Tab-separated table of C-alpha atoms in Angstrom:
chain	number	residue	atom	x	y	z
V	158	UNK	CA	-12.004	7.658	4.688
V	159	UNK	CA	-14.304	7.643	1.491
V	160	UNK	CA	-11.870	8.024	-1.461
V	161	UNK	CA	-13.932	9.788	-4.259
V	162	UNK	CA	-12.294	10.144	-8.207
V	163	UNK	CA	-13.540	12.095	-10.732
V	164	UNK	CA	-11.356	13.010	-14.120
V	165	UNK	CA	-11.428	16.089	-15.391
V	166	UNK	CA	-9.712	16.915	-18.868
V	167	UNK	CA	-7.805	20.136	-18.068
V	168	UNK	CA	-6.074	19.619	-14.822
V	169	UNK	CA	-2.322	19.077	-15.529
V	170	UNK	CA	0.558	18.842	-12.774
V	171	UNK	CA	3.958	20.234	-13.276
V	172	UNK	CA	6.164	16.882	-12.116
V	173	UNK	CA	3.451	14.602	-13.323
V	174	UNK	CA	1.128	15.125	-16.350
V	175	UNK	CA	-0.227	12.262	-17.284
V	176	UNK	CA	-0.764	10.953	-13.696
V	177	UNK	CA	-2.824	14.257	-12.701
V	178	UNK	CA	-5.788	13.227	-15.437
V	179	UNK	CA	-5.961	10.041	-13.586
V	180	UNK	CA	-5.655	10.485	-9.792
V	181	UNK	CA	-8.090	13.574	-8.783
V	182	UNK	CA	-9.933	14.093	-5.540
V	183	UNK	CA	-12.940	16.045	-5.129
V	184	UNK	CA	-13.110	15.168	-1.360
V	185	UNK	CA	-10.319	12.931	0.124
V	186	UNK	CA	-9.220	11.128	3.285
V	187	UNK	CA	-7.222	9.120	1.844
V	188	UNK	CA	-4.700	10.768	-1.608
V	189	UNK	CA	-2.177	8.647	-3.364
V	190	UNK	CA	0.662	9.966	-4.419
V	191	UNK	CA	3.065	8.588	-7.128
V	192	UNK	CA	6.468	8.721	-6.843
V	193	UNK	CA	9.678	7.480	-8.802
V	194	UNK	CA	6.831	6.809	-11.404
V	195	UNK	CA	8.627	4.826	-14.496
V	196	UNK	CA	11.551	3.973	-12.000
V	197	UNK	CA	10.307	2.378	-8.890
V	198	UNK	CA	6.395	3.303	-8.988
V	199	UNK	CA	6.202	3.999	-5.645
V	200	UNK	CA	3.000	5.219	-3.311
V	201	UNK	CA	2.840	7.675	-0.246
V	202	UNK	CA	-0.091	8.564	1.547
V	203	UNK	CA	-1.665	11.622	3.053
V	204	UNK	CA	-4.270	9.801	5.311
V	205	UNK	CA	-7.072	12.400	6.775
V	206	UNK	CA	-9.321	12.232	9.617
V	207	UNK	CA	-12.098	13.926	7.612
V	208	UNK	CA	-13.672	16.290	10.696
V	209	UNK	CA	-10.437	16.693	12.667
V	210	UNK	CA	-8.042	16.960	9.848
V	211	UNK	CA	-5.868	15.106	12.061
V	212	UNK	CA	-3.358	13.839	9.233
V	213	UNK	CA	-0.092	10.949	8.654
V	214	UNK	CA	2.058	11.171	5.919
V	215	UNK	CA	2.964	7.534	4.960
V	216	UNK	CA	6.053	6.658	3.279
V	217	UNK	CA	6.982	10.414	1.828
V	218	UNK	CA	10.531	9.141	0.570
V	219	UNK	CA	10.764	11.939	-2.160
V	220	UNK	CA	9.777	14.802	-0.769
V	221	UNK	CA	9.820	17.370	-3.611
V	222	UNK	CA	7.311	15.231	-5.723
V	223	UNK	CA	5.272	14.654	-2.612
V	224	UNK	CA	4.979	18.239	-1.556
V	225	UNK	CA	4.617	18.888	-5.478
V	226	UNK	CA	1.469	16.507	-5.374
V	227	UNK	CA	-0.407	18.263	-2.354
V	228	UNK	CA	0.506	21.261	-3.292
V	229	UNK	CA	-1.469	21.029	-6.096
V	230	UNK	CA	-4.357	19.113	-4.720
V	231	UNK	CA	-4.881	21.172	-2.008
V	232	UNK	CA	-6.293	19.013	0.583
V	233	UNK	CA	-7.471	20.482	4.234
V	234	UNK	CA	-5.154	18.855	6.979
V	235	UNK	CA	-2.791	18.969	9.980
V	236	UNK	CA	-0.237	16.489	9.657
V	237	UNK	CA	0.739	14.896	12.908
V	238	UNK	CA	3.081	12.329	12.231
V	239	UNK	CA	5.126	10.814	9.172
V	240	UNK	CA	4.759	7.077	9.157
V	241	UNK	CA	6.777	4.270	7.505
V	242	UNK	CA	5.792	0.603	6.284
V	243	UNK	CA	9.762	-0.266	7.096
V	244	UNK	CA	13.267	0.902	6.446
V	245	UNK	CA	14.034	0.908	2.642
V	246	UNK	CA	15.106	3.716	0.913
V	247	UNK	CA	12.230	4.500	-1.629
V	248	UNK	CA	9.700	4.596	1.351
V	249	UNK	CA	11.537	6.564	4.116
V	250	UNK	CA	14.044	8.963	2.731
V	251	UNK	CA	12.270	11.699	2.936
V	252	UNK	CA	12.387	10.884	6.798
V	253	UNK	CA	15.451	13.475	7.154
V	254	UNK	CA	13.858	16.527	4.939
V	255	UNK	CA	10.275	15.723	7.004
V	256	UNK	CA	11.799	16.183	10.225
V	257	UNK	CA	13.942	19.320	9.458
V	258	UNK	CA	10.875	21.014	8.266
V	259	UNK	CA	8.600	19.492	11.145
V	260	UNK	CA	10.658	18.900	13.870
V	261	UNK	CA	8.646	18.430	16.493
V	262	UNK	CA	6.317	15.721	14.831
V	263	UNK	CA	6.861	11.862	15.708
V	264	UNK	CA	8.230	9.503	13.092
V	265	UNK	CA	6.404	6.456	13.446
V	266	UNK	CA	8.268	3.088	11.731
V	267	UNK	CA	9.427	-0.324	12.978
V	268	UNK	CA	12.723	0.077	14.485
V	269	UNK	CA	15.388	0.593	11.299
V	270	UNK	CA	13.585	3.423	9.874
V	271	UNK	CA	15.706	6.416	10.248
V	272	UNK	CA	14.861	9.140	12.608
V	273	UNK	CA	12.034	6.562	13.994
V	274	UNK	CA	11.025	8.055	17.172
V	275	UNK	CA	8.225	5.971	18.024
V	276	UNK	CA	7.654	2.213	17.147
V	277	UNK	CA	4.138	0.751	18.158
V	278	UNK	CA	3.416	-2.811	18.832
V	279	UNK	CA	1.610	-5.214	17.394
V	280	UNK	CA	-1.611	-4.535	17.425
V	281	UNK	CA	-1.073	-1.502	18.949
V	282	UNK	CA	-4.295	1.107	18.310
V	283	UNK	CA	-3.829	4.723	17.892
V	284	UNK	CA	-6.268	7.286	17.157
V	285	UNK	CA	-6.231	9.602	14.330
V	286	UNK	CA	-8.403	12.490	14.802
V	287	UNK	CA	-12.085	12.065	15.984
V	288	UNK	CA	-13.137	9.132	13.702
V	289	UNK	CA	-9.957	7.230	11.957
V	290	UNK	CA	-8.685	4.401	14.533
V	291	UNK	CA	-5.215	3.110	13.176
V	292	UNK	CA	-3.691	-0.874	14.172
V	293	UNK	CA	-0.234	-1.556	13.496
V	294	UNK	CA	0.473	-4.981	12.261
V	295	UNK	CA	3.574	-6.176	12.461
V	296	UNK	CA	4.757	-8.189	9.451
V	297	UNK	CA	8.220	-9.326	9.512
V	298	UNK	CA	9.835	-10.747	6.133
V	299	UNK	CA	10.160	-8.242	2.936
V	300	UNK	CA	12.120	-6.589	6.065
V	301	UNK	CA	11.927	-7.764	9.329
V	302	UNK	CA	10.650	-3.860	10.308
V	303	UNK	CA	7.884	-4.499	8.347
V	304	UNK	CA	4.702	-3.028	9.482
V	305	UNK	CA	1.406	-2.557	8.008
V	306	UNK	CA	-1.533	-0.009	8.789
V	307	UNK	CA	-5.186	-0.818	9.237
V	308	UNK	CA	-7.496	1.989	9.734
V	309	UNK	CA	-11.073	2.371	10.543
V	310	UNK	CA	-12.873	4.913	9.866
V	311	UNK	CA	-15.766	4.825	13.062
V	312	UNK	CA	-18.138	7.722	11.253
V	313	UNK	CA	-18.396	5.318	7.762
V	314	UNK	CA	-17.472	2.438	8.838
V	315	UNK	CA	-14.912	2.138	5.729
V	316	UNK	CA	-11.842	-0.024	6.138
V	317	UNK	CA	-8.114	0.463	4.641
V	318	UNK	CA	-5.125	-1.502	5.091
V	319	UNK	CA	-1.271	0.118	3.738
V	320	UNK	CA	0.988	-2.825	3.394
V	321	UNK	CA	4.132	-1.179	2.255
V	322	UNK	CA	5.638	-3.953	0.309
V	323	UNK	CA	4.270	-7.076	1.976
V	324	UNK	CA	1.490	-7.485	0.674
V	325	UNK	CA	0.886	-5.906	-3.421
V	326	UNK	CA	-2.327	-6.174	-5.496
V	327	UNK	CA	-1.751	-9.952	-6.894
V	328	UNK	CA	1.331	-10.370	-4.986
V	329	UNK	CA	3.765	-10.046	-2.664
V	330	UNK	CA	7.167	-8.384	-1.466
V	331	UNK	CA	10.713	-10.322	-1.938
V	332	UNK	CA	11.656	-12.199	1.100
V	333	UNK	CA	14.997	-9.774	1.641
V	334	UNK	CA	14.655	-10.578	5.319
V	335	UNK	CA	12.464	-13.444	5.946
V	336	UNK	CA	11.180	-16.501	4.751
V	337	UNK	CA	8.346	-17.900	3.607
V	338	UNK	CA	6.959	-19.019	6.772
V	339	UNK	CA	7.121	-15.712	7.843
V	340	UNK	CA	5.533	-14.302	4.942
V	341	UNK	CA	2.456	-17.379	5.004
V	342	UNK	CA	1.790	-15.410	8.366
V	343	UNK	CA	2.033	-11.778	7.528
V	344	UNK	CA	-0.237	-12.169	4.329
V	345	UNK	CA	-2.323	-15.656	5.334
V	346	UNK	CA	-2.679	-15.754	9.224
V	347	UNK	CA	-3.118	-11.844	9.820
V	348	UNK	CA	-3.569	-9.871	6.526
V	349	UNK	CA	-6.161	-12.402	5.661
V	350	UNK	CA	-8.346	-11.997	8.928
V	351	UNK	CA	-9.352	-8.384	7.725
V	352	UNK	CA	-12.655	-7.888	7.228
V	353	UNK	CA	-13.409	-8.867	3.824
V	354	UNK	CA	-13.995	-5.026	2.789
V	355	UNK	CA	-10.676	-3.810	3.601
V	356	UNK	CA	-9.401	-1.639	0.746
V	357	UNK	CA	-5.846	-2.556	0.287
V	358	UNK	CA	-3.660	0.332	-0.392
V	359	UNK	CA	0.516	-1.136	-1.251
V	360	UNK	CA	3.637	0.473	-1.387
V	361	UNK	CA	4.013	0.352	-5.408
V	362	UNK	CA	2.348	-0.107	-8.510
V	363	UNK	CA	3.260	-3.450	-9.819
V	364	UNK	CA	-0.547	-5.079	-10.719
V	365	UNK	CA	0.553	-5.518	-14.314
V	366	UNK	CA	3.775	-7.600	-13.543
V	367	UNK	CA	1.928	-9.483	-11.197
V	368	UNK	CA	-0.700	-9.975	-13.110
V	369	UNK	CA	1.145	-11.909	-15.741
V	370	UNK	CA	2.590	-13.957	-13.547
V	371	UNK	CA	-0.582	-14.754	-11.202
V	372	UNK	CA	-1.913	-16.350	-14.530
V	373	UNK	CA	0.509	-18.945	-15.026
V	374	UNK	CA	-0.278	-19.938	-11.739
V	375	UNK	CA	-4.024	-19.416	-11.453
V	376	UNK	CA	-7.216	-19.775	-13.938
V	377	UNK	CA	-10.419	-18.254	-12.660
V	378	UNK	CA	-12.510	-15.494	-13.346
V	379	UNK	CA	-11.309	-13.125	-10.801
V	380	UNK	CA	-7.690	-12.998	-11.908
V	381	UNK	CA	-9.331	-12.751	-15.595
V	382	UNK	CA	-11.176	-9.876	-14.313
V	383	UNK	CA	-7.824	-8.416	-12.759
V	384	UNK	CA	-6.397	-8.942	-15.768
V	385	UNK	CA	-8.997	-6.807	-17.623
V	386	UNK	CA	-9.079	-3.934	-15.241
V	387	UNK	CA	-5.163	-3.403	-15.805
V	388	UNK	CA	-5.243	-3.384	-19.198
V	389	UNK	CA	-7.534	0.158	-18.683
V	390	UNK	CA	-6.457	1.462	-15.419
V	391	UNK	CA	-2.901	2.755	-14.490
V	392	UNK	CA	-3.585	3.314	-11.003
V	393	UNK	CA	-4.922	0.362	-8.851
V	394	UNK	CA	-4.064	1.152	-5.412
V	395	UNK	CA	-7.502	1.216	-3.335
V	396	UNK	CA	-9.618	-0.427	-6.159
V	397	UNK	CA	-9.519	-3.790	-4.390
V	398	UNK	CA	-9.988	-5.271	-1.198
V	399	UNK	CA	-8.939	-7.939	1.118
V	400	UNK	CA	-11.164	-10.331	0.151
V	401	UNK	CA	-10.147	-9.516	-3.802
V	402	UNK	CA	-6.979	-10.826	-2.578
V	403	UNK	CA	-8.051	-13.916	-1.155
V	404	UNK	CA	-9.513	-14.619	-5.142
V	405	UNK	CA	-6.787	-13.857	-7.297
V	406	UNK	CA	-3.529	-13.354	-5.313
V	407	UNK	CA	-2.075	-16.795	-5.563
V	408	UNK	CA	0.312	-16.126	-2.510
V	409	UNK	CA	-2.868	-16.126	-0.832
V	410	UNK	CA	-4.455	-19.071	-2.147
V	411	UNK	CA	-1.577	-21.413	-0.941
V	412	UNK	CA	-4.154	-24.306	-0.080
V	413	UNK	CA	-5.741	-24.173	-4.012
V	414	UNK	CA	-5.178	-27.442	-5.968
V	415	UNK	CA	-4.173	-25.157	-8.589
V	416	UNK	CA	-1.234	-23.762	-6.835
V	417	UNK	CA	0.275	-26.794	-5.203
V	418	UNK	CA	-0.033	-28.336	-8.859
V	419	UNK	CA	2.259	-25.528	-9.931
V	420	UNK	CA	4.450	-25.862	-7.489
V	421	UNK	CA	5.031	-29.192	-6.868
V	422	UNK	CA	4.297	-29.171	-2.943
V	423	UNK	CA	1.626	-29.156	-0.577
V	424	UNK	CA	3.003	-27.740	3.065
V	425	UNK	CA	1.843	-24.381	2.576
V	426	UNK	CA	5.267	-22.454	3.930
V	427	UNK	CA	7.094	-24.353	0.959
V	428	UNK	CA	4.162	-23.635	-1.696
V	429	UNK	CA	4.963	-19.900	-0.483
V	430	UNK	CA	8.453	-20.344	-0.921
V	431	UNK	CA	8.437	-22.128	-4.029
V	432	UNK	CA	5.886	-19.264	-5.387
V	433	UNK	CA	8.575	-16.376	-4.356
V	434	UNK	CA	11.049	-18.221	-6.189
V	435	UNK	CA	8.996	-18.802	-8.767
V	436	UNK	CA	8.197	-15.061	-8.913
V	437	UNK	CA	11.840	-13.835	-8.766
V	438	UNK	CA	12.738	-16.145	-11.887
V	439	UNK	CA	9.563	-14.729	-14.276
């Protein structure tokens, strides 16, 4: 699942440009690929069992720029499933166009996605291939389908979690469906328990906007180092891990003296609902 980048000067893409200077793979198990960029900044997947090429396809909701995007990276696969983090638009409507073209694959999602054929449970393990073992969490609250994807890779030993838009780099998704009790336990009581080395891999590209806001809320040297990296980096999906998140992502720091200053409160599902609001209002 080792995700190796390396920027060469002449590589262009037709739908994306500047983005193909910036996101190249010389060997991949895991490729991002950018969609709606400048409108919603979205993220699918193409996650690879590296000796099987057993492959998913997570969140392909525009399929044009996602077929674009492998197209020209040419990466050695065979996809068996399309997955989805939960129901909303910019992550599964490319759901329809998937299944025309592969009808016979599953469509694995919580239970609003459309066209979901199969819906695991919490916890629920699948394997990918010979090495890549796969644990859905569920993590009802940006939508109460909400599920997010840890995967092991058994050969390396490497770890990646996709969290849709639950959890983001330095944030968090808007409670549409939940609360913030519910979100205190997706992000604090089972995102959290990851092992430490978990790359975290999100649904969008919003580390700048949260960014600014984790400051007013937080002063220490990892969200100062956050702060750094964005100002260079476009891209920071798989650049940071669980336990980066547990230093600078105030929605998971809901116990830190600094936060409940900020906030007002100490009961950490309030502090986590005060933070959303405070979030929403930035």
């Amino acid at each position: 699942m080792l995700l190796r980048h390396f920027f060469p000067q002449t590589t262009r893409s037709t739908l994306y440009p500047k983005l193909a200077q910036s996101i190249i793979y010389r060997k991949m198990h895991i490729l991002p690929i950018p969609m709606r960029w400048g409108q919603g900044d979205n993220y699918a997947y193409l996650l690879v069992d590296d000796r099987s090429k057993n492959a998913w396809l997570i969140d392909p909701a525009v399929p044009l720029e996602v077929n674009e995007f492998i197209k020209e990276k040419k990466p050695k696969y065979e996809l068996k499933a399309i997955v989805n983090t939960h129901h909303h638009y910019d992550h599964s409507d490319g759901n329809k166009e998937f299944h025309r073209k592969y009808p016979d694959l599953p469509i694995i999602a919580g239970k609003d996605s459309p066209l979901v054929t199969y819906t695991p449970s919490h916890e629920e393990v699948i394997d990918l291939g010979d090495d890549l073992s796969v644990t859905a969490l569920h993590t009802p609250c940006h939508t109460q389908d909400s599920i997010c994807y840890y995967v092991k890779d058994a050969k390396t030993g490497e770890k990646a979690v996709f969290t849709g838009d639950t959890l983001f780099i330095s944030g968090c998704g808007r409670f549409f469906e939940g609360t913030g009790a519910e979100m205190n336990v997706a992000l604090n009581k089972i995102l959290a328990k990851l092992p430490k080395d978990t790359k975290v891999y999100p649904g969008h590209e919003y580390t700048k906007s949260n960014v600014k806001f984790s400051k007013t809320i937080l002063d220490n040297e990892a969200i100062k180092a956050l702060d750094e990296y964005t100002q260079k980096h476009e891209h920071t999906t798989g650049q940071f891990t669980i336990g980066d998140e547990l230093n600078f992502n105030p929605f998971m720091r809901l116990l830190d003296p600094q936060v409940q200053e900020k906030t007002g409160l100490t009961q950490a599902d309030d502090v986590m609902t005060k933070l959303r609001e405070m979030k929403n209002n930035s």
